[in-house]
PDB file of C-alpha atoms in Angstrom:
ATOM      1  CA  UNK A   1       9.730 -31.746  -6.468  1.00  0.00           C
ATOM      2  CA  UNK A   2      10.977 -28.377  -8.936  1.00  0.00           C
ATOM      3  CA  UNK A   3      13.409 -26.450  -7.274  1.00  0.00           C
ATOM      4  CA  UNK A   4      12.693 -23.407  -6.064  1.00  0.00           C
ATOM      5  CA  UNK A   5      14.009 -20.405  -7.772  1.00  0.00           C
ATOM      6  CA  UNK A   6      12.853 -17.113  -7.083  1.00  0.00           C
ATOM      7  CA  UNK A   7      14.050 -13.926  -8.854  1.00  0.00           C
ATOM      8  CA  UNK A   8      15.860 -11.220  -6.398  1.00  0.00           C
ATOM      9  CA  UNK A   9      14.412  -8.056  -6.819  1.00  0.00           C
ATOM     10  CA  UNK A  10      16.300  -6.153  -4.972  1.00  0.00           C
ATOM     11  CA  UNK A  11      17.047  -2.582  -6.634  1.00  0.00           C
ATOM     12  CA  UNK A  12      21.148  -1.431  -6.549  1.00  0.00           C
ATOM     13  CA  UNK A  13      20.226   1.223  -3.731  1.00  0.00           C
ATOM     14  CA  UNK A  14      20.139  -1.467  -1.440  1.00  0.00           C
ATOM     15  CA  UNK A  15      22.402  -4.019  -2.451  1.00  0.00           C
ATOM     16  CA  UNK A  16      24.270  -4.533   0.624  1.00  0.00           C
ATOM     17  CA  UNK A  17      27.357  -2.661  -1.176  1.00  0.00           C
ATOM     18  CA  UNK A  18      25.219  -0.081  -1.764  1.00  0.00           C
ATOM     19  CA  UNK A  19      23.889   0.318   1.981  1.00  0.00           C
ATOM     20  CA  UNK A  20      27.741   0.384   3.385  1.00  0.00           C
ATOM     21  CA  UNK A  21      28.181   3.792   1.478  1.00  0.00           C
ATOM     22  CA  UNK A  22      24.357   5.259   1.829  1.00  0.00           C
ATOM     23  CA  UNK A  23      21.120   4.432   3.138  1.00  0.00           C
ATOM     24  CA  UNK A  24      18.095   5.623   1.683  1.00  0.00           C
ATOM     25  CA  UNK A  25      16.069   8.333   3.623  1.00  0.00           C
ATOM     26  CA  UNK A  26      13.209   5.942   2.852  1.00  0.00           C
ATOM     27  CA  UNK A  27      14.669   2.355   3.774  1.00  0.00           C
ATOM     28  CA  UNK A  28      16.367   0.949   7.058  1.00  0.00           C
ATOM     29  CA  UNK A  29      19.782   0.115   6.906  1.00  0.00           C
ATOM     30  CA  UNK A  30      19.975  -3.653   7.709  1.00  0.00           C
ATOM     31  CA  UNK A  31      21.510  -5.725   4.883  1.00  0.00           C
ATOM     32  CA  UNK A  32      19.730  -9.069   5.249  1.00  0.00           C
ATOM     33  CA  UNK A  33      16.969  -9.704   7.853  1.00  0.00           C
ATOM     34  CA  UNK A  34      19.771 -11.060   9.822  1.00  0.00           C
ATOM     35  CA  UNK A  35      21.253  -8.082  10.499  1.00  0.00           C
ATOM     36  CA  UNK A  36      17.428  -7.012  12.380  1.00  0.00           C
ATOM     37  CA  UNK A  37      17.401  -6.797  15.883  1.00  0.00           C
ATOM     38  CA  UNK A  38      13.713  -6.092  16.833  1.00  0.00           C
ATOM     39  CA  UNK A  39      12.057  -8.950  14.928  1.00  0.00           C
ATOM     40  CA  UNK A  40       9.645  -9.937  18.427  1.00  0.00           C
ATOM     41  CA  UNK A  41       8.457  -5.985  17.911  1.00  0.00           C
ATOM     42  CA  UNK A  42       7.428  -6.279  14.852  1.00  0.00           C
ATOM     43  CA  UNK A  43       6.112  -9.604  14.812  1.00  0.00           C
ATOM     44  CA  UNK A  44       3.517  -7.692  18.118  1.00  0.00           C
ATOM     45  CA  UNK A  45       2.748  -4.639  15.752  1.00  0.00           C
ATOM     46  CA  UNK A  46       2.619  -6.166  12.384  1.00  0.00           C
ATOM     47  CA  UNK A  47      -0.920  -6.059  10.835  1.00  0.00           C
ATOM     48  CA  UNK A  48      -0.902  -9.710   9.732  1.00  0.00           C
ATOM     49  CA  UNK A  49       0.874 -12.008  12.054  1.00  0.00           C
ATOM     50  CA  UNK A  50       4.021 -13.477  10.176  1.00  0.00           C
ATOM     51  CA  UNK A  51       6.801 -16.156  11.642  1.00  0.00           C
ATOM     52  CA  UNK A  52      10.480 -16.362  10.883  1.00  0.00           C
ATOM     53  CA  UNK A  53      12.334 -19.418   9.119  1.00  0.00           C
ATOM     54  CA  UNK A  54      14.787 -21.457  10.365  1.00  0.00           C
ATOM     55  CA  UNK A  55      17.725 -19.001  10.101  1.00  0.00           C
ATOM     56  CA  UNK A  56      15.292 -16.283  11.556  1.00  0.00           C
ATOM     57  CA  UNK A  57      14.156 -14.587   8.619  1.00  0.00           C
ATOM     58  CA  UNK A  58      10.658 -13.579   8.333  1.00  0.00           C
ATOM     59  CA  UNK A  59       8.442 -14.891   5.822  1.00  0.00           C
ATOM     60  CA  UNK A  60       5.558 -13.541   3.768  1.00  0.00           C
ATOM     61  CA  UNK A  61       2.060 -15.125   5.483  1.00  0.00           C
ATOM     62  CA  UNK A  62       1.005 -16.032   2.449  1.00  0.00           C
ATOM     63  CA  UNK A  63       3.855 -18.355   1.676  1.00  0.00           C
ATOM     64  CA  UNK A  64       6.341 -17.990  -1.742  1.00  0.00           C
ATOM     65  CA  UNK A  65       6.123 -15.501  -3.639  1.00  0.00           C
ATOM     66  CA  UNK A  66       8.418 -16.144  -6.728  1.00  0.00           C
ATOM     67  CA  UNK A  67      10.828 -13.207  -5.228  1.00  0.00           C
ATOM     68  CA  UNK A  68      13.121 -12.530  -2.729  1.00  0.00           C
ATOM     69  CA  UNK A  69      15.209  -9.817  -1.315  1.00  0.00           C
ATOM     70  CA  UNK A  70      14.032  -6.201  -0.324  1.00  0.00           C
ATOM     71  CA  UNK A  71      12.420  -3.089  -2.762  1.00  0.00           C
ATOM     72  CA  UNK A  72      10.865  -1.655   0.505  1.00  0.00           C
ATOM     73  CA  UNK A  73      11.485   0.310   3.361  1.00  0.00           C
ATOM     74  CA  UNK A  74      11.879  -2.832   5.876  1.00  0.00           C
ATOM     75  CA  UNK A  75      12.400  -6.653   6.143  1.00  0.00           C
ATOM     76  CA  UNK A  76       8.761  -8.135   6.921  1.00  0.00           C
ATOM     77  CA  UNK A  77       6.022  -6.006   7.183  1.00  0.00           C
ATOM     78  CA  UNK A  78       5.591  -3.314   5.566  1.00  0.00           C
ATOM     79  CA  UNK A  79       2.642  -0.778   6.761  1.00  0.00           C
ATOM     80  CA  UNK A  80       0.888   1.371   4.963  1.00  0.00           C
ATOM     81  CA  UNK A  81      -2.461   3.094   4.803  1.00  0.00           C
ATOM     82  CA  UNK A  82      -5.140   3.433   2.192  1.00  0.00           C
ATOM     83  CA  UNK A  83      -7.438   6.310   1.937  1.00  0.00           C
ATOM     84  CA  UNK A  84     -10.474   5.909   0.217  1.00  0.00           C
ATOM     85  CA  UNK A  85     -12.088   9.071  -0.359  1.00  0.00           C
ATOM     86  CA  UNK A  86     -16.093   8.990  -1.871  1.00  0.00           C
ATOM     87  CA  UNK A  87     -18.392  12.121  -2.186  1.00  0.00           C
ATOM     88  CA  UNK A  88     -21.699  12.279  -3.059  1.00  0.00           C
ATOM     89  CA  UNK A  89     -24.533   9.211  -3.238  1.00  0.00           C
ATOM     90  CA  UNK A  90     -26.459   7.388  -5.788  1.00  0.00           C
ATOM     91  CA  UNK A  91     -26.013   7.830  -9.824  1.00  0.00           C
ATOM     92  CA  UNK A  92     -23.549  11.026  -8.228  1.00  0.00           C
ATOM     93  CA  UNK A  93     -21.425   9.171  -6.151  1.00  0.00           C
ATOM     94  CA  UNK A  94     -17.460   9.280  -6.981  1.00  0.00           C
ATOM     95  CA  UNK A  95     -14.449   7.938  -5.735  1.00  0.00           C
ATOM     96  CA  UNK A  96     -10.985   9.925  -5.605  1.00  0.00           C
ATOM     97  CA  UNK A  97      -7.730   7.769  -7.486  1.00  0.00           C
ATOM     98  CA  UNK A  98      -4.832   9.110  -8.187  1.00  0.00           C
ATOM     99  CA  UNK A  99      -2.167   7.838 -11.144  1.00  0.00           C
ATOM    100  CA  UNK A 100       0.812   6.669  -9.491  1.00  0.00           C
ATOM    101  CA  UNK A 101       4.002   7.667 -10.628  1.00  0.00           C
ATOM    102  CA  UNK A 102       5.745   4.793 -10.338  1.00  0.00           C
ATOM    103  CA  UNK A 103       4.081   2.628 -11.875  1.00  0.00           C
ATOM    104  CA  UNK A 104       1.102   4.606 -13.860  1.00  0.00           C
ATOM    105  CA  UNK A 105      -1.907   3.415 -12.847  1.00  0.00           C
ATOM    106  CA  UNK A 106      -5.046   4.500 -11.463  1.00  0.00           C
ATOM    107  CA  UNK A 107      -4.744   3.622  -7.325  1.00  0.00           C
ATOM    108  CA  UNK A 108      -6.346   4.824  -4.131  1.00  0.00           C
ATOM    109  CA  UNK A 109      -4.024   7.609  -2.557  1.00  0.00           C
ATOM    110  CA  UNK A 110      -1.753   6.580  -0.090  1.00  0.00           C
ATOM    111  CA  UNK A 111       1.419   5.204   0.843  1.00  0.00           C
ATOM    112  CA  UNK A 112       3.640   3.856   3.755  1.00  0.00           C
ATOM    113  CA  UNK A 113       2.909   4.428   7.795  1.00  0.00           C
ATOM    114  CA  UNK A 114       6.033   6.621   8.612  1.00  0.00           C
ATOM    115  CA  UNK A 115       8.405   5.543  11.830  1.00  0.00           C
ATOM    116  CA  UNK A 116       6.243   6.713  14.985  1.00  0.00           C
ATOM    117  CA  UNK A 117       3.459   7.357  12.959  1.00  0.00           C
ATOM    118  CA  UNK A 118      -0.570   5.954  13.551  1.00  0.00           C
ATOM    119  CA  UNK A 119      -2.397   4.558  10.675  1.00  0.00           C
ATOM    120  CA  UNK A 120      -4.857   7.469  10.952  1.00  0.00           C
ATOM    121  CA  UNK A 121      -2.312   9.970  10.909  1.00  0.00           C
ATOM    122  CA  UNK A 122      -0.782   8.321   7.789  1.00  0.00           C
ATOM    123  CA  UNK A 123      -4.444   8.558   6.378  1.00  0.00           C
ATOM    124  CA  UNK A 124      -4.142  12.174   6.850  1.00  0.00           C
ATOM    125  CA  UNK A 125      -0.770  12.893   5.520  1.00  0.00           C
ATOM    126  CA  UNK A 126      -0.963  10.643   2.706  1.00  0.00           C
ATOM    127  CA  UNK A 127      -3.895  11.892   1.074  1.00  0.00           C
ATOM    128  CA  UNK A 128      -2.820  15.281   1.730  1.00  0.00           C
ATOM    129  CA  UNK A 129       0.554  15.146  -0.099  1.00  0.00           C
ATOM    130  CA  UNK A 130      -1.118  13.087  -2.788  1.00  0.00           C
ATOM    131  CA  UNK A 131      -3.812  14.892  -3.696  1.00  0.00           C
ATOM    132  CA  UNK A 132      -4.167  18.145  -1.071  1.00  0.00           C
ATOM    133  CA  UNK A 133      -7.007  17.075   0.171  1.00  0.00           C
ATOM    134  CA  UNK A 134      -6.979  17.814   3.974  1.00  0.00           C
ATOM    135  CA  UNK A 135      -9.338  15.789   6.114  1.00  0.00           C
ATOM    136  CA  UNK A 136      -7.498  15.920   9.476  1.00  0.00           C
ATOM    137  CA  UNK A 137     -11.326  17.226  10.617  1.00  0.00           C
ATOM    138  CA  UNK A 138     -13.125  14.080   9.207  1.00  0.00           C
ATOM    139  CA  UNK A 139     -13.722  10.750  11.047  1.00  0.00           C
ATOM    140  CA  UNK A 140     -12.790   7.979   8.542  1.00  0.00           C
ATOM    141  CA  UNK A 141     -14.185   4.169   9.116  1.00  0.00           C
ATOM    142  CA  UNK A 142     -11.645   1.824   9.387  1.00  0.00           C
ATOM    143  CA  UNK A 143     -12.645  -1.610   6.895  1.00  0.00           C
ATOM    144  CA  UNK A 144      -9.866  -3.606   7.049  1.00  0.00           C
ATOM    145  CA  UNK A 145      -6.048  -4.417   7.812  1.00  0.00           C
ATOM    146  CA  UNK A 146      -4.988  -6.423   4.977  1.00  0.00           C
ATOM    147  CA  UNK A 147      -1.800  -7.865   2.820  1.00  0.00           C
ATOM    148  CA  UNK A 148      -1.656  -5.727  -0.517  1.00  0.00           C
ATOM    149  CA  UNK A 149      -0.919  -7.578  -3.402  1.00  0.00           C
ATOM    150  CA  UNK A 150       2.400  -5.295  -3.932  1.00  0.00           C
ATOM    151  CA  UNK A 151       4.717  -5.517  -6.912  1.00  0.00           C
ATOM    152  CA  UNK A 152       7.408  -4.835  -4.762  1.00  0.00           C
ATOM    153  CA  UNK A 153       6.245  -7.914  -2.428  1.00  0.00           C
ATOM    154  CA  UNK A 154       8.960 -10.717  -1.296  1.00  0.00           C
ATOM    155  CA  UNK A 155       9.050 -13.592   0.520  1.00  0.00           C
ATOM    156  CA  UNK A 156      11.214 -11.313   3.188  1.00  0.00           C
ATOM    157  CA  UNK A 157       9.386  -8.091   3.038  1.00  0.00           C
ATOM    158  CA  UNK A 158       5.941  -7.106   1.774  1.00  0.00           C
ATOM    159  CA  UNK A 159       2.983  -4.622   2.388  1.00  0.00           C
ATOM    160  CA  UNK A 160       0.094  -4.916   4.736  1.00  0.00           C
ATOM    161  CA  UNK A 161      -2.258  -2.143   4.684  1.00  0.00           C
ATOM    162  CA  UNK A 162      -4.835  -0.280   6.853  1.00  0.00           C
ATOM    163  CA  UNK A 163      -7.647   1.156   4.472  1.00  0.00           C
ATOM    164  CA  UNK A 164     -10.230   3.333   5.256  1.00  0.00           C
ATOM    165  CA  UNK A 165     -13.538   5.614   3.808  1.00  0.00           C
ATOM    166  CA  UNK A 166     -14.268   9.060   4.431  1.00  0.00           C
ATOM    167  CA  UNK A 167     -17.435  10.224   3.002  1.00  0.00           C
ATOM    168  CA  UNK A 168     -18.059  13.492   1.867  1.00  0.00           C
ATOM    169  CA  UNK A 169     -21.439  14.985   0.806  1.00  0.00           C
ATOM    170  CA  UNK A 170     -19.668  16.304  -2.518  1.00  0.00           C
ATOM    171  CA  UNK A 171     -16.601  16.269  -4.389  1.00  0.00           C
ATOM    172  CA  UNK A 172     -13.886  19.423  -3.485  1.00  0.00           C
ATOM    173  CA  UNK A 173     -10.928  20.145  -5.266  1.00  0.00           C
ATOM    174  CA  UNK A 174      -8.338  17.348  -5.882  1.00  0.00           C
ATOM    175  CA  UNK A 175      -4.606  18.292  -7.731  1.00  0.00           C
ATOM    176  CA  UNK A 176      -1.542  15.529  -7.828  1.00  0.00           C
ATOM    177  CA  UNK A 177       1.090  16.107  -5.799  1.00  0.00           C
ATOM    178  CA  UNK A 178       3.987  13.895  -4.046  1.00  0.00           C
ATOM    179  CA  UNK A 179       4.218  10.151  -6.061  1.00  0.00           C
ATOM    180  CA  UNK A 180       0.937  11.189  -8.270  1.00  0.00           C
ATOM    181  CA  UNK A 181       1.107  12.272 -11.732  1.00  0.00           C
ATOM    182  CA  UNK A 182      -2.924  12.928 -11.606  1.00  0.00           C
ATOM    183  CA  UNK A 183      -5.675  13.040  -9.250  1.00  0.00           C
ATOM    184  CA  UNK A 184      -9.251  12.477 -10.753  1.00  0.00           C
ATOM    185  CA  UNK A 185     -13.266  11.602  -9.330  1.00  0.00           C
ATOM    186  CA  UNK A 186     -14.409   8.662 -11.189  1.00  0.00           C
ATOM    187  CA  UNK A 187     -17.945   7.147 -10.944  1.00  0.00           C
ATOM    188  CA  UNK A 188     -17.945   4.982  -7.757  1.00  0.00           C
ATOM    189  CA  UNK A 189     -21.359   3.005  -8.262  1.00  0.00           C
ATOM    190  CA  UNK A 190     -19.934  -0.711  -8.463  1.00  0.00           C
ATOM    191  CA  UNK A 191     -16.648  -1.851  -9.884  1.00  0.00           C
ATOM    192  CA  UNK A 192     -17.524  -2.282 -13.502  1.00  0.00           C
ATOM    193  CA  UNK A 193     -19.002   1.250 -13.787  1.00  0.00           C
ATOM    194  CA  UNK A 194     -15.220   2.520 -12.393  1.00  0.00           C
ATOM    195  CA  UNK A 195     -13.429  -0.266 -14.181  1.00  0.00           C
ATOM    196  CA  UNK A 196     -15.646   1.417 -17.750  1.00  0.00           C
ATOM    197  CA  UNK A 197     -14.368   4.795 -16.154  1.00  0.00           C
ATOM    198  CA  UNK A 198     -10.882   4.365 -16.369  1.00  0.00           C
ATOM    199  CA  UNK A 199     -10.636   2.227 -19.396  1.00  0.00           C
ATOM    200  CA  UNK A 200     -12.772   5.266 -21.328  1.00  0.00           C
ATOM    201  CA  UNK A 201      -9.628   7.937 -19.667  1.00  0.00           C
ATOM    202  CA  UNK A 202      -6.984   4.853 -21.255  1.00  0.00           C
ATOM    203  CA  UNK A 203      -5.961   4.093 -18.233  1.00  0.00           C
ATOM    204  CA  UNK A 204      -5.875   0.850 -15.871  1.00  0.00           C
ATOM    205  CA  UNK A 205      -7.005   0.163 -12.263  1.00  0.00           C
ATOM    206  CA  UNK A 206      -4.306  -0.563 -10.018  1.00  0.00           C
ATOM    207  CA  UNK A 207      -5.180  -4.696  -9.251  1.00  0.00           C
ATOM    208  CA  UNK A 208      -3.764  -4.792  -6.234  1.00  0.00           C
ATOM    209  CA  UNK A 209      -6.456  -1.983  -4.937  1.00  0.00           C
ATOM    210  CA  UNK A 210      -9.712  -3.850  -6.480  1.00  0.00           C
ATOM    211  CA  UNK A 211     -10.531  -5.952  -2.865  1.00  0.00           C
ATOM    212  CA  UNK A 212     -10.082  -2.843  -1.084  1.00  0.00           C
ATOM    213  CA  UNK A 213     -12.510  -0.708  -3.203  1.00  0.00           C
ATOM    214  CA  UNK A 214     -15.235  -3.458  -3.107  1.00  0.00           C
ATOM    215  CA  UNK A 215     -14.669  -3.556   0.380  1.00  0.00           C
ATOM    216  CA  UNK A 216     -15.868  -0.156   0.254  1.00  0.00           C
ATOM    217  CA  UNK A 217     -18.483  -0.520  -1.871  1.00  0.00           C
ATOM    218  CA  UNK A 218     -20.217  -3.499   0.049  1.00  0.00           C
ATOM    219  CA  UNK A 219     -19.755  -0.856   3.256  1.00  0.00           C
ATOM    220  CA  UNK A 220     -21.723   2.144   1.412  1.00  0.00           C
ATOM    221  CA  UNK A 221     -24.390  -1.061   0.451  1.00  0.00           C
ATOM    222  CA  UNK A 222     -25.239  -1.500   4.488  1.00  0.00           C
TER     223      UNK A 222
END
């Protein structure tokens, strides 16, 4: 049997060094999973249900990863929510992406569920700060609670994500904001007209996003 030797991708902000002098605004203070005291919590409110090893660390539920350590917020699970914003119908429909700063692609808007925070409300606020679109007055339909194929993802701590539609009768104003360096309406009839889309504006759809957006595609097919 190969040994086992996954990279550690944990950034220098939160080394455990690091975390003895200053804690990100953005990430929880625990060194090592070890040092996590409400791991039966979590396990109840995590999206996808996940166990802990041996030593009572969690682990991804999708098995290795190739990567350990922590480049998000929390050990385990990691919630966010996923917006996804279409206007109009037929050869006029369009979805809203944004290009993320991070890592420059094009992605649905959204981000992590902040502490005391509901999925909806994170719906809200993210897509707000991303893009300044405000649809606190819209009803959004929930399509799934899923594991996100992250870059940051570990076999300690990875992202599961609540996405949602909102339909609109027409598109309305969009402008990048917080973590986007553009917001844009691309043609939203099936995957390969929005994969042509982006690829025409040089840019690349964010992989990790692709099951979500057929998810809402096969929804609008109903």
């Amino acid at each position: 049997m190969s040994e086992y030797t996954p990279e550690d991708i944990t950034p220098p902000e939160l080394q455990p060094s690091a975390l003895t002098q200053h804690v990100p605004d953005w990430a929880e203070a625990a060194a090592t999973p070890a040092d996590v005291t409400d791991w039966p919590k979590r396990q109840a409110q995590a999206l996808i249900p996940f166990t802990l090893d041996k030593q009572g660390w969690p682990m991804h539920p999708h098995g290795r990863t190739g990567r350990v350590g922590r480049n998000l917020g929390k050990w385990g699970e990691n919630a966010a929510a996923d917006p996804i914003v279409v206007a109009g119908t037929g050869d006029q429909r369009r979805v809203l992406l944004i290009t993320r700063s991070d890592i420059g692609v094009e992605a649905i808007p959204g981000g992590m569920v902040d502490p005391g925070e509901t999925a909806p409300m994170a719906l809200v606020r993210e897509l707000r700060e991303e893009t300044g679109v405000d649809l606190a007055d819209h009803q959004p339909v929930i399509l799934g609670r899923d594991l996100v194929d992250d870059w940051r993802n570990s076999d300690q701590a990875w992202v599961a994500s609540t996405s949602a539609i909102y339909q609109l009768d027409a598109t309305v104003t969009a402008v990048a904001a917080s973590d986007a360096d553009d917001a844009t309406w691309y043609p939203f009839g099936d995957l390969d007209q929005l994969d042509a889309a982006i690829t025409a504006a040089g840019r690349t759809l964010y992989t990790a996003h692709r099951p979500l957006l057929q998810r809402a595609l096969d929804h609008l097919a109903k």
